[in-house]
PDB file of C-alpha atoms in Angstrom:
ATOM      1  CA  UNK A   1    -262.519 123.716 -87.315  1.00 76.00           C
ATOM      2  CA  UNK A   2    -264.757 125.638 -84.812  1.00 92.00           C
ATOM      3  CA  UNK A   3    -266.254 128.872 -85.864  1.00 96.00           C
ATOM      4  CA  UNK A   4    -264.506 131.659 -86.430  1.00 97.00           C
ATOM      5  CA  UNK A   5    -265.428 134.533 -83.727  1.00 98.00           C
ATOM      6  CA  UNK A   6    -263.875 138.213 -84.823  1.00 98.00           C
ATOM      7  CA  UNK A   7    -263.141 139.996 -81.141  1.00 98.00           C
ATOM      8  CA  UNK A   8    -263.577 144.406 -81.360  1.00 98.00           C
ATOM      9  CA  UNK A   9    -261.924 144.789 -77.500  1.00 95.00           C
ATOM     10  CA  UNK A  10    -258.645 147.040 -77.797  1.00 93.00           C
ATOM     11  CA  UNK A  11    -255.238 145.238 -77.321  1.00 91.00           C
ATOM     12  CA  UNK A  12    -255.285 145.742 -73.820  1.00 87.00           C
ATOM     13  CA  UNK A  13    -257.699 143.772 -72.630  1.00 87.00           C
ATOM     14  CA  UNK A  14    -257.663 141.143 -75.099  1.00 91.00           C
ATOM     15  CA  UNK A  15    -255.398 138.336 -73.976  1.00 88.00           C
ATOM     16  CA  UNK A  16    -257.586 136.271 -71.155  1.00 87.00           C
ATOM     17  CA  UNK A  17    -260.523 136.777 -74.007  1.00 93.00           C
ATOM     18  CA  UNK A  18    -258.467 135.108 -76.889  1.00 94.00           C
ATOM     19  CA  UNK A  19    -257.265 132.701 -74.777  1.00 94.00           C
ATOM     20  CA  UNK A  20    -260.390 132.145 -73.582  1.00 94.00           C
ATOM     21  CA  UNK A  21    -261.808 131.730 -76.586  1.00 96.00           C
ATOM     22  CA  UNK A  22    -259.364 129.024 -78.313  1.00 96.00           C
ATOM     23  CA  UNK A  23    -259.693 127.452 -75.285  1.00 96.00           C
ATOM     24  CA  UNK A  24    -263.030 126.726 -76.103  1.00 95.00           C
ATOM     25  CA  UNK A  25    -262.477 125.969 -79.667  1.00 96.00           C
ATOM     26  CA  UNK A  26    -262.980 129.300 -81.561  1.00 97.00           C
ATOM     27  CA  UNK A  27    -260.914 130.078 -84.541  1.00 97.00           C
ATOM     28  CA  UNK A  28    -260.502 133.831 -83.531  1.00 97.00           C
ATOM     29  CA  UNK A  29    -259.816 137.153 -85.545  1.00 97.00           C
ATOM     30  CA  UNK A  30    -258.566 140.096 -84.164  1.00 97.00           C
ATOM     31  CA  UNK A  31    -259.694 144.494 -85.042  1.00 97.00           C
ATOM     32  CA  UNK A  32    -259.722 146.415 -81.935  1.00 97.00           C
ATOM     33  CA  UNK A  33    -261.851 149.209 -82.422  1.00 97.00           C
ATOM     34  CA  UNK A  34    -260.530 151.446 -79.791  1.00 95.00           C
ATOM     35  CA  UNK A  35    -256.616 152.593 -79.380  1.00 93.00           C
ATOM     36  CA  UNK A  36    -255.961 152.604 -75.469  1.00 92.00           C
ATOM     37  CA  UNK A  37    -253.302 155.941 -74.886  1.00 90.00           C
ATOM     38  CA  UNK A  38    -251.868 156.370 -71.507  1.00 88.00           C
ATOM     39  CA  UNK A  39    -250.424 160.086 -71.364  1.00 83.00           C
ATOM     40  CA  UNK A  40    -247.457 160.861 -69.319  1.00 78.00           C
ATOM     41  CA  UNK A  41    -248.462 161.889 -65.912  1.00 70.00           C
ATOM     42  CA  UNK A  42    -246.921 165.108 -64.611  1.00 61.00           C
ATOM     43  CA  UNK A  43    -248.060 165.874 -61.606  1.00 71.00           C
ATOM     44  CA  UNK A  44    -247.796 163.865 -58.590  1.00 73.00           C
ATOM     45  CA  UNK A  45    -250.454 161.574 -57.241  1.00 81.00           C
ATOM     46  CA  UNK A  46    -251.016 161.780 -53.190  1.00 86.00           C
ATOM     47  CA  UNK A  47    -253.876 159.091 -52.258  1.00 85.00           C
ATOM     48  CA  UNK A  48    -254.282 159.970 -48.837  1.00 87.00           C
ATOM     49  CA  UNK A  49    -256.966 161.625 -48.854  1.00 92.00           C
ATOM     50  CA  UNK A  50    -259.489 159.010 -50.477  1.00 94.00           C
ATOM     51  CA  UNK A  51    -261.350 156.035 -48.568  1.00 95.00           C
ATOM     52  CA  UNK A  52    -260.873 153.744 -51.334  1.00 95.00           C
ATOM     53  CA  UNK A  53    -259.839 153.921 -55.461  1.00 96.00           C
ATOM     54  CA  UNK A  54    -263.054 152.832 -58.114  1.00 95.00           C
ATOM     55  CA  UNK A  55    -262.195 151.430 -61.027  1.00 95.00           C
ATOM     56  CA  UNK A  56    -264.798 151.152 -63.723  1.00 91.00           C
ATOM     57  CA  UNK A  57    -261.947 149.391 -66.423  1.00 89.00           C
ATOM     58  CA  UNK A  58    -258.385 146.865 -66.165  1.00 91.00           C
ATOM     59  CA  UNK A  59    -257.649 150.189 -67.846  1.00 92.00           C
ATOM     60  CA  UNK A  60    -258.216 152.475 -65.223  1.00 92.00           C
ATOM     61  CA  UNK A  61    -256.071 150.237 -62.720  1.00 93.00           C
ATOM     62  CA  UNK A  62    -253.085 150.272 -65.256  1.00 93.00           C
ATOM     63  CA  UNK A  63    -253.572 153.603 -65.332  1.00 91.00           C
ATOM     64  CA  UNK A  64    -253.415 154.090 -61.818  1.00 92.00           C
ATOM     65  CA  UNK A  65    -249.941 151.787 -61.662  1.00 90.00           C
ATOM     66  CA  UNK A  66    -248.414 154.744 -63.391  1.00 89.00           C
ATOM     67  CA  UNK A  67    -249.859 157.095 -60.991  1.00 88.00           C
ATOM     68  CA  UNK A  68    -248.921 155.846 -57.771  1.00 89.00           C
ATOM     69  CA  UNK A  69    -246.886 152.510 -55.826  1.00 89.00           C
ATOM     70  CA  UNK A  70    -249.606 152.807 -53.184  1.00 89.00           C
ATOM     71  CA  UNK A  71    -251.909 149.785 -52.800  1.00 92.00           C
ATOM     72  CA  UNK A  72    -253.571 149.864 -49.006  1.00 91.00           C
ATOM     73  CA  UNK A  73    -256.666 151.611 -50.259  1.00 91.00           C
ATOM     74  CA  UNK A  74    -259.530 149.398 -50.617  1.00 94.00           C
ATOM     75  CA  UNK A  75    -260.342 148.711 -54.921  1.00 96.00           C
ATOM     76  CA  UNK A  76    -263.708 148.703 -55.582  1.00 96.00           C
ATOM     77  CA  UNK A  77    -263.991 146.675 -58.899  1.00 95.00           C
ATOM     78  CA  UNK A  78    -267.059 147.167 -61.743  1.00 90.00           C
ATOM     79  CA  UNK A  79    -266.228 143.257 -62.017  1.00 88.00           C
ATOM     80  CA  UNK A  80    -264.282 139.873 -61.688  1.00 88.00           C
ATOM     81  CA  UNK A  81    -261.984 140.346 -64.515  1.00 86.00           C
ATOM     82  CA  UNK A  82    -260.653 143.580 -62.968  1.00 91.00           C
ATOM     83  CA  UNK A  83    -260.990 143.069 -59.322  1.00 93.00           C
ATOM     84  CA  UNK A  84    -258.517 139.886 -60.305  1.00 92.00           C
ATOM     85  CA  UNK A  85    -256.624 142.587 -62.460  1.00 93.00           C
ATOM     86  CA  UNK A  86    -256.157 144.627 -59.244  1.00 96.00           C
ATOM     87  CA  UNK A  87    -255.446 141.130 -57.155  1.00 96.00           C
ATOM     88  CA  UNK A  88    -252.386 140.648 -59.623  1.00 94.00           C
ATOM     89  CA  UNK A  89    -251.155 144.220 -59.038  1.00 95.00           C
ATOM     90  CA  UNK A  90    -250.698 144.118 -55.436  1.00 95.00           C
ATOM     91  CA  UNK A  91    -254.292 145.292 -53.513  1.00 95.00           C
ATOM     92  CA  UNK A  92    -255.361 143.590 -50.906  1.00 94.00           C
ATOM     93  CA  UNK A  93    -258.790 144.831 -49.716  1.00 95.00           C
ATOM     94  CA  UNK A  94    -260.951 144.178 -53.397  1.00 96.00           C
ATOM     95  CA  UNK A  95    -264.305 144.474 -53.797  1.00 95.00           C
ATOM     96  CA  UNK A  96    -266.090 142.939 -56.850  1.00 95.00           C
ATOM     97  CA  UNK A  97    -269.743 144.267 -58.042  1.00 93.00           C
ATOM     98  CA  UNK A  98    -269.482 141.522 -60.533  1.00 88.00           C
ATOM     99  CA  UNK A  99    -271.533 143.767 -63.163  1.00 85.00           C
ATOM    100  CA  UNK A 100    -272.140 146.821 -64.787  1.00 86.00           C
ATOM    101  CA  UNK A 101    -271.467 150.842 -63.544  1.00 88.00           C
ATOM    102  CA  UNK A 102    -274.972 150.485 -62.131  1.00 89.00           C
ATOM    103  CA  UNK A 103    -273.828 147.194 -59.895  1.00 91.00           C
ATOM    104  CA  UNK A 104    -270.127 149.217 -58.882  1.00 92.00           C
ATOM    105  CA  UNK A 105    -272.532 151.729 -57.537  1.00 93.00           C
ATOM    106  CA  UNK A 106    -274.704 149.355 -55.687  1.00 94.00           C
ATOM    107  CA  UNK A 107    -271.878 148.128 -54.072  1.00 95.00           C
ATOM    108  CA  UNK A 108    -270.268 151.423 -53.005  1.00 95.00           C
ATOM    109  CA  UNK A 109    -273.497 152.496 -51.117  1.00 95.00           C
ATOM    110  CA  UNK A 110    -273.665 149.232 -49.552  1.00 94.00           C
ATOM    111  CA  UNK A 111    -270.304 149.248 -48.774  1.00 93.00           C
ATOM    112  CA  UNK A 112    -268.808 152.487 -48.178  1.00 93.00           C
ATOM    113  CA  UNK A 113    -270.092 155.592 -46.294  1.00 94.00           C
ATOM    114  CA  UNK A 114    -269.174 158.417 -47.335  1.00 93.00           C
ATOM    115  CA  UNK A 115    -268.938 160.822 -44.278  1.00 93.00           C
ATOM    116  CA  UNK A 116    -265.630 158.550 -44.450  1.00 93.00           C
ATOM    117  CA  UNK A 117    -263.887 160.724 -47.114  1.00 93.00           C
ATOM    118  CA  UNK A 118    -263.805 161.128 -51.153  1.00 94.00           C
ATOM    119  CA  UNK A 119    -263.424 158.354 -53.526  1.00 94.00           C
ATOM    120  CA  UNK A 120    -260.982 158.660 -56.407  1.00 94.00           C
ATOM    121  CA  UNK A 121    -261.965 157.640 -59.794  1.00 94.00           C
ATOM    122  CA  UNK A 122    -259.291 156.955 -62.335  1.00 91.00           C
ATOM    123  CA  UNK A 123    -261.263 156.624 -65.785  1.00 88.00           C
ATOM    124  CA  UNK A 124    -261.197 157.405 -69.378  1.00 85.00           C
ATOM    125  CA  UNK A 125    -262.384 160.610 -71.035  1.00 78.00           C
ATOM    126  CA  UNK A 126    -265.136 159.160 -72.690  1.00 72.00           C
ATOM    127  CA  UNK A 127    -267.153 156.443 -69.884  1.00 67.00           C
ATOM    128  CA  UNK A 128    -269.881 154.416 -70.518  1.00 64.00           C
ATOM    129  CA  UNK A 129    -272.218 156.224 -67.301  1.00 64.00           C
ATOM    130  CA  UNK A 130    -271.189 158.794 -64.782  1.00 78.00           C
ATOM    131  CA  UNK A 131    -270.824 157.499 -61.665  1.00 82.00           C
ATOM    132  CA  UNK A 132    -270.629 160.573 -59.836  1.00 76.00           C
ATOM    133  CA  UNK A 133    -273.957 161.429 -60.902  1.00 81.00           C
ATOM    134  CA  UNK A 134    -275.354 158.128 -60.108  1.00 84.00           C
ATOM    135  CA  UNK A 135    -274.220 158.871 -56.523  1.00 86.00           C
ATOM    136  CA  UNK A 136    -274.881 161.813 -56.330  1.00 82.00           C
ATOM    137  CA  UNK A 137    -277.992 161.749 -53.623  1.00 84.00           C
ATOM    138  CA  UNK A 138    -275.907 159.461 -51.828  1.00 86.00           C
ATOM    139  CA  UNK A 139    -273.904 162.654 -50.562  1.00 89.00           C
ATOM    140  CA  UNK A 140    -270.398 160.767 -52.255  1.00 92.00           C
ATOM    141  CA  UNK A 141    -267.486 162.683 -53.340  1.00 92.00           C
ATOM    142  CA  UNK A 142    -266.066 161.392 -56.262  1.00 91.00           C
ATOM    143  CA  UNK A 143    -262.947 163.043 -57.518  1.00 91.00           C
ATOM    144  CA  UNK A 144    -262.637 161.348 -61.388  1.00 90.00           C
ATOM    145  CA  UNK A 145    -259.329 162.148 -63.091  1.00 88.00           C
ATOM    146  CA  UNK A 146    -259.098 161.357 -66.929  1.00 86.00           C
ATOM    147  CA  UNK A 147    -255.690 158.805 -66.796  1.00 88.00           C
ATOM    148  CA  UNK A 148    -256.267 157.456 -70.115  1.00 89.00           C
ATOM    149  CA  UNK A 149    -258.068 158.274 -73.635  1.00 89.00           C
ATOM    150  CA  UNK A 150    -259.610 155.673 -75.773  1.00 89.00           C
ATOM    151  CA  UNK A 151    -259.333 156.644 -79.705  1.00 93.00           C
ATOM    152  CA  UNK A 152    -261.748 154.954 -81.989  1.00 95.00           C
ATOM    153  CA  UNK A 153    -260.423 153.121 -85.162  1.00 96.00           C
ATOM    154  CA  UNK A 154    -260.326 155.026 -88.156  1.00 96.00           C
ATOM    155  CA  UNK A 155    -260.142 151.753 -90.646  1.00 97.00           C
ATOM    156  CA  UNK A 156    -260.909 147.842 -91.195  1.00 96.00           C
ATOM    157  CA  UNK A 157    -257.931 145.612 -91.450  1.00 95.00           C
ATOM    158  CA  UNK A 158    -257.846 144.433 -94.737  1.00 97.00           C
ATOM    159  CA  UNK A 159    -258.242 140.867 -93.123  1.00 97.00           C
ATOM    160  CA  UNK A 160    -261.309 141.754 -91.364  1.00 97.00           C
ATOM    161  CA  UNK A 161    -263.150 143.598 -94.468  1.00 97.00           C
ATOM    162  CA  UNK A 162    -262.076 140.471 -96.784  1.00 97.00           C
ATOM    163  CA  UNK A 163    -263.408 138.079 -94.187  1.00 98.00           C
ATOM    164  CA  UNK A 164    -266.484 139.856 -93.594  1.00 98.00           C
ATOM    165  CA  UNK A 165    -267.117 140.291 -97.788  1.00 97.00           C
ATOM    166  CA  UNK A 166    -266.755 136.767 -97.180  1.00 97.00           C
ATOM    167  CA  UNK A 167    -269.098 135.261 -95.095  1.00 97.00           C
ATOM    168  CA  UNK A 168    -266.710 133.914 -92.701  1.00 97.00           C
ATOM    169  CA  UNK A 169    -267.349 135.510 -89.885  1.00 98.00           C
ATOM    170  CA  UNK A 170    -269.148 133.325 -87.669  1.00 98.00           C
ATOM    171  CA  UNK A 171    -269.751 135.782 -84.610  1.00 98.00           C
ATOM    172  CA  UNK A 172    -268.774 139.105 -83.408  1.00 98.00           C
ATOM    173  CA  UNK A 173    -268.165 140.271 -79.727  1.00 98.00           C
ATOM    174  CA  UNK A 174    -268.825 143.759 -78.293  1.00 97.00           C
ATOM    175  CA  UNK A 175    -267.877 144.826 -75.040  1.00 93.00           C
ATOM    176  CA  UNK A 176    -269.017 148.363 -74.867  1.00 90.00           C
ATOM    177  CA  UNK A 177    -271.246 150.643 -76.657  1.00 91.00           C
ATOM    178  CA  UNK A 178    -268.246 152.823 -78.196  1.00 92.00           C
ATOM    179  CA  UNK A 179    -266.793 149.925 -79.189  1.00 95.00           C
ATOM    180  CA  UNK A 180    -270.183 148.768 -81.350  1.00 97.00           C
ATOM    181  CA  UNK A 181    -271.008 152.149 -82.261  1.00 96.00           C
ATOM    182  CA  UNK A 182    -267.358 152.308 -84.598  1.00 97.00           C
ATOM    183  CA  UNK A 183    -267.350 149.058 -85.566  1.00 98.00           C
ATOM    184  CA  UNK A 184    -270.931 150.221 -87.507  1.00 98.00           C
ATOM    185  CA  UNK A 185    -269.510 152.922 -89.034  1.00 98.00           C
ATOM    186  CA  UNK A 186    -266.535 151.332 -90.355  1.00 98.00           C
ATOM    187  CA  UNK A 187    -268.678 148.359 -91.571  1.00 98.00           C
ATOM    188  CA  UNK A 188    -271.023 151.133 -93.290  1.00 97.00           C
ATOM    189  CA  UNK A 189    -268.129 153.447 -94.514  1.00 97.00           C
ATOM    190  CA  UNK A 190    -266.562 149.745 -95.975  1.00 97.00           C
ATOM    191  CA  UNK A 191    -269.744 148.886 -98.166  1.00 97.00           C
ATOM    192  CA  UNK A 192    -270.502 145.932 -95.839  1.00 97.00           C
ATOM    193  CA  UNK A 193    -273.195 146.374 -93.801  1.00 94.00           C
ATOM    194  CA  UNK A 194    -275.408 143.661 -96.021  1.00 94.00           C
ATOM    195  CA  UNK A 195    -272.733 140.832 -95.637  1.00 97.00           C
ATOM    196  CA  UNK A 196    -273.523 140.371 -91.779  1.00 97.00           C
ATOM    197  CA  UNK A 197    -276.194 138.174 -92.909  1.00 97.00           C
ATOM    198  CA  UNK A 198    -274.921 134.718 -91.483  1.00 96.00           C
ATOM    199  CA  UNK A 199    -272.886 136.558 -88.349  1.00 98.00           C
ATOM    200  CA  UNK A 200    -274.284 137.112 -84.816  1.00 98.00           C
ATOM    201  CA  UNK A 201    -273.504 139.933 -82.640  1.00 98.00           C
ATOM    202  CA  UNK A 202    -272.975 138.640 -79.470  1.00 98.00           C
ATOM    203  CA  UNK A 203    -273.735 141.385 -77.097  1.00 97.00           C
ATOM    204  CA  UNK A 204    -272.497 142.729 -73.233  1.00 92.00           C
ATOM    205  CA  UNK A 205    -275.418 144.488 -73.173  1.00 90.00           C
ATOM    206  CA  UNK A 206    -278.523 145.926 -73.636  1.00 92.00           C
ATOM    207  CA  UNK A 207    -277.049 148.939 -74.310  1.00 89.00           C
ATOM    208  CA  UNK A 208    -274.450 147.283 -76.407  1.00 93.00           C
ATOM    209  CA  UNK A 209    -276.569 145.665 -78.005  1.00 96.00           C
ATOM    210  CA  UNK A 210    -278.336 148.560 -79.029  1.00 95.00           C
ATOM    211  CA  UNK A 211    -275.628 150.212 -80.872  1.00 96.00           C
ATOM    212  CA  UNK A 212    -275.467 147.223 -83.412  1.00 97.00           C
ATOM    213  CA  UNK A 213    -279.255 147.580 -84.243  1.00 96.00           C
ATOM    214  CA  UNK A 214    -278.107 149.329 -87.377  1.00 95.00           C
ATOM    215  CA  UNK A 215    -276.816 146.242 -89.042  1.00 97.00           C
ATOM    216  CA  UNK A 216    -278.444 142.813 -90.099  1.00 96.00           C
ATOM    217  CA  UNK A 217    -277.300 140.496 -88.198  1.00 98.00           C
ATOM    218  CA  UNK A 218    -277.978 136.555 -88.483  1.00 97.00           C
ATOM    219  CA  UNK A 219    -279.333 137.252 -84.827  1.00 97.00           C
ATOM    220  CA  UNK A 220    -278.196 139.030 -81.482  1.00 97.00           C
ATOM    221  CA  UNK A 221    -277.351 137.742 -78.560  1.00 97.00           C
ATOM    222  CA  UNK A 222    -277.057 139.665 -74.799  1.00 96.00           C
ATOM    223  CA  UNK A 223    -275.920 138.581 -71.624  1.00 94.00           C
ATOM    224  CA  UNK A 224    -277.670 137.808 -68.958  1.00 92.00           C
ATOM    225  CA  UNK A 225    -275.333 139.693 -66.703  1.00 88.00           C
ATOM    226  CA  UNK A 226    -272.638 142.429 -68.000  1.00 87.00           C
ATOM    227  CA  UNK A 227    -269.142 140.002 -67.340  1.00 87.00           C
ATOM    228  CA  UNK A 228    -267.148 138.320 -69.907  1.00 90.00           C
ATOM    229  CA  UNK A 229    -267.561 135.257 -68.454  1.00 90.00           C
ATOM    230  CA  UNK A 230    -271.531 135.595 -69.225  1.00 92.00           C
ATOM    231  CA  UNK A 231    -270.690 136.927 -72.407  1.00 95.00           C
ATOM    232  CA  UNK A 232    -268.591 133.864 -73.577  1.00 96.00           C
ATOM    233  CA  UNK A 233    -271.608 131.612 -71.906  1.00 96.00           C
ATOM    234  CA  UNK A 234    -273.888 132.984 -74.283  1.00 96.00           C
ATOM    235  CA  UNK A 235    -271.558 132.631 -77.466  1.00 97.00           C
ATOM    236  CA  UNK A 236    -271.375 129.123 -76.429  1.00 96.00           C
ATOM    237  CA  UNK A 237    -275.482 128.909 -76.767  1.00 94.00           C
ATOM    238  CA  UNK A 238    -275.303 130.432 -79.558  1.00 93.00           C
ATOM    239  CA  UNK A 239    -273.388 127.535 -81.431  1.00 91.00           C
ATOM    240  CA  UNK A 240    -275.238 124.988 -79.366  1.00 84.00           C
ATOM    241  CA  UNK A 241    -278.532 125.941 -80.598  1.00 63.00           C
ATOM    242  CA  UNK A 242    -278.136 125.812 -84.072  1.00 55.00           C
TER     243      UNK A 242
END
């Protein structure tokens, strides 16, 4: 049997990874650690006055499908996995920064001027960076709208605390910060935070990767760029070294 990898994303976003991952041989366990809530939109959504749509999550673009039909403004993508996301939902003009909030904004100054109009920015209420504010010397408009709220887990499946009591855990994958930062405190409000011992914490980022520094892990792992595709890479060192 191949070693048993426990994945944190929400339920969203979860089904290329999984695959993914049994692809590859993993025996895989699920506890998302965030709650994905799309609230009923009631006001209407006119797009015509923004240059192109920026979408920092897949979440953000499924929030936008409930939003608005529309799909001739150019999507500018934080990476692969959504810019395919928004491929699959009907947009034509994609861009793909292929990395991190830091790399989407990159791109947009390389790509987009903004004397040609405001950029909408469909996002959670809680985001990893603030774009706007990144841009801001740039002279952009950004006109974020909170489409969706992500609600950390208040509890441990009982298969996950049992497992982790256990040893069994091989590896565990963080995608995001918030996403590290609960799965901590539910690990320290279970009693568990000295049976990580023989796990790794295989990390998105640096910044990810700081959020798990409060545990003891076997070791930690980080990404050499911020993509699941990197991410899954360096799981598959991880195994191949030892």
């Amino acid at each position: 049997m191949g070693p048993l990898v426990l994945n944190t994303r929400p339920k969203t976003d979860s089904a290329d990874l999984e695959a993914s991952l049994q692809t590859r041989g993993y025996r895989v366990l699920s506890a998302p650690m965030l709650e994905i809530e799309f609230p009923a939109q009631t006001r209407p959504f006119d797009p015509t006055p923004y240059q192109a749509l920026i979408f920092t999550s897949a979440n953000g673009l499924r929030a936008f499908a409930r939003l608005s039909q529309d799909r001739y403004q150019t999507a500018l993508c934080v990476g692969d996995a959504t810019a395919r996301l928004a491929a699959d939902m009907g947009f034509n003009r994609i861009e793909s920064a292929n990395g991190d909030i830091h790399d989407l904004a990159a791109l947009i100054r390389e790509r987009i001027s903004p004397a040609m109009g405001p950029l909408f920015h469909p996002a959670a209420r809680k985001t990893a960076g603030d774009l706007g504010e990144i841009l801001r010397d740039g002279g952009y408009q950004i006109d974020r709208q909170i489409v969706y709220t992500a609600h950390a887990s208040q509890t441990l499946p009982q298969q996950i605390s049992d497992a982790i009591a256990a040893h069994h855990i091989d590896a565990v994958l963080f995608f995001s910060p918030r996403t590290a930062e609960t799965f901590v405190k539910l690990v320290k409000s279970y009693k568990l935070e000295g049976e990580l011992t023989d796990t790794c914490a295989i990390c998105l980022s640096p910044a990810v990767q700081l959020r798990t520094a409060d545990l003891t892990w076997q070791r930690t792992y980080v990404a050499s760029k911020p993509t699941q595709e990197y991410l899954l890479s360096i799981l598959d060192q991880s195994f191949s070294s030892v």
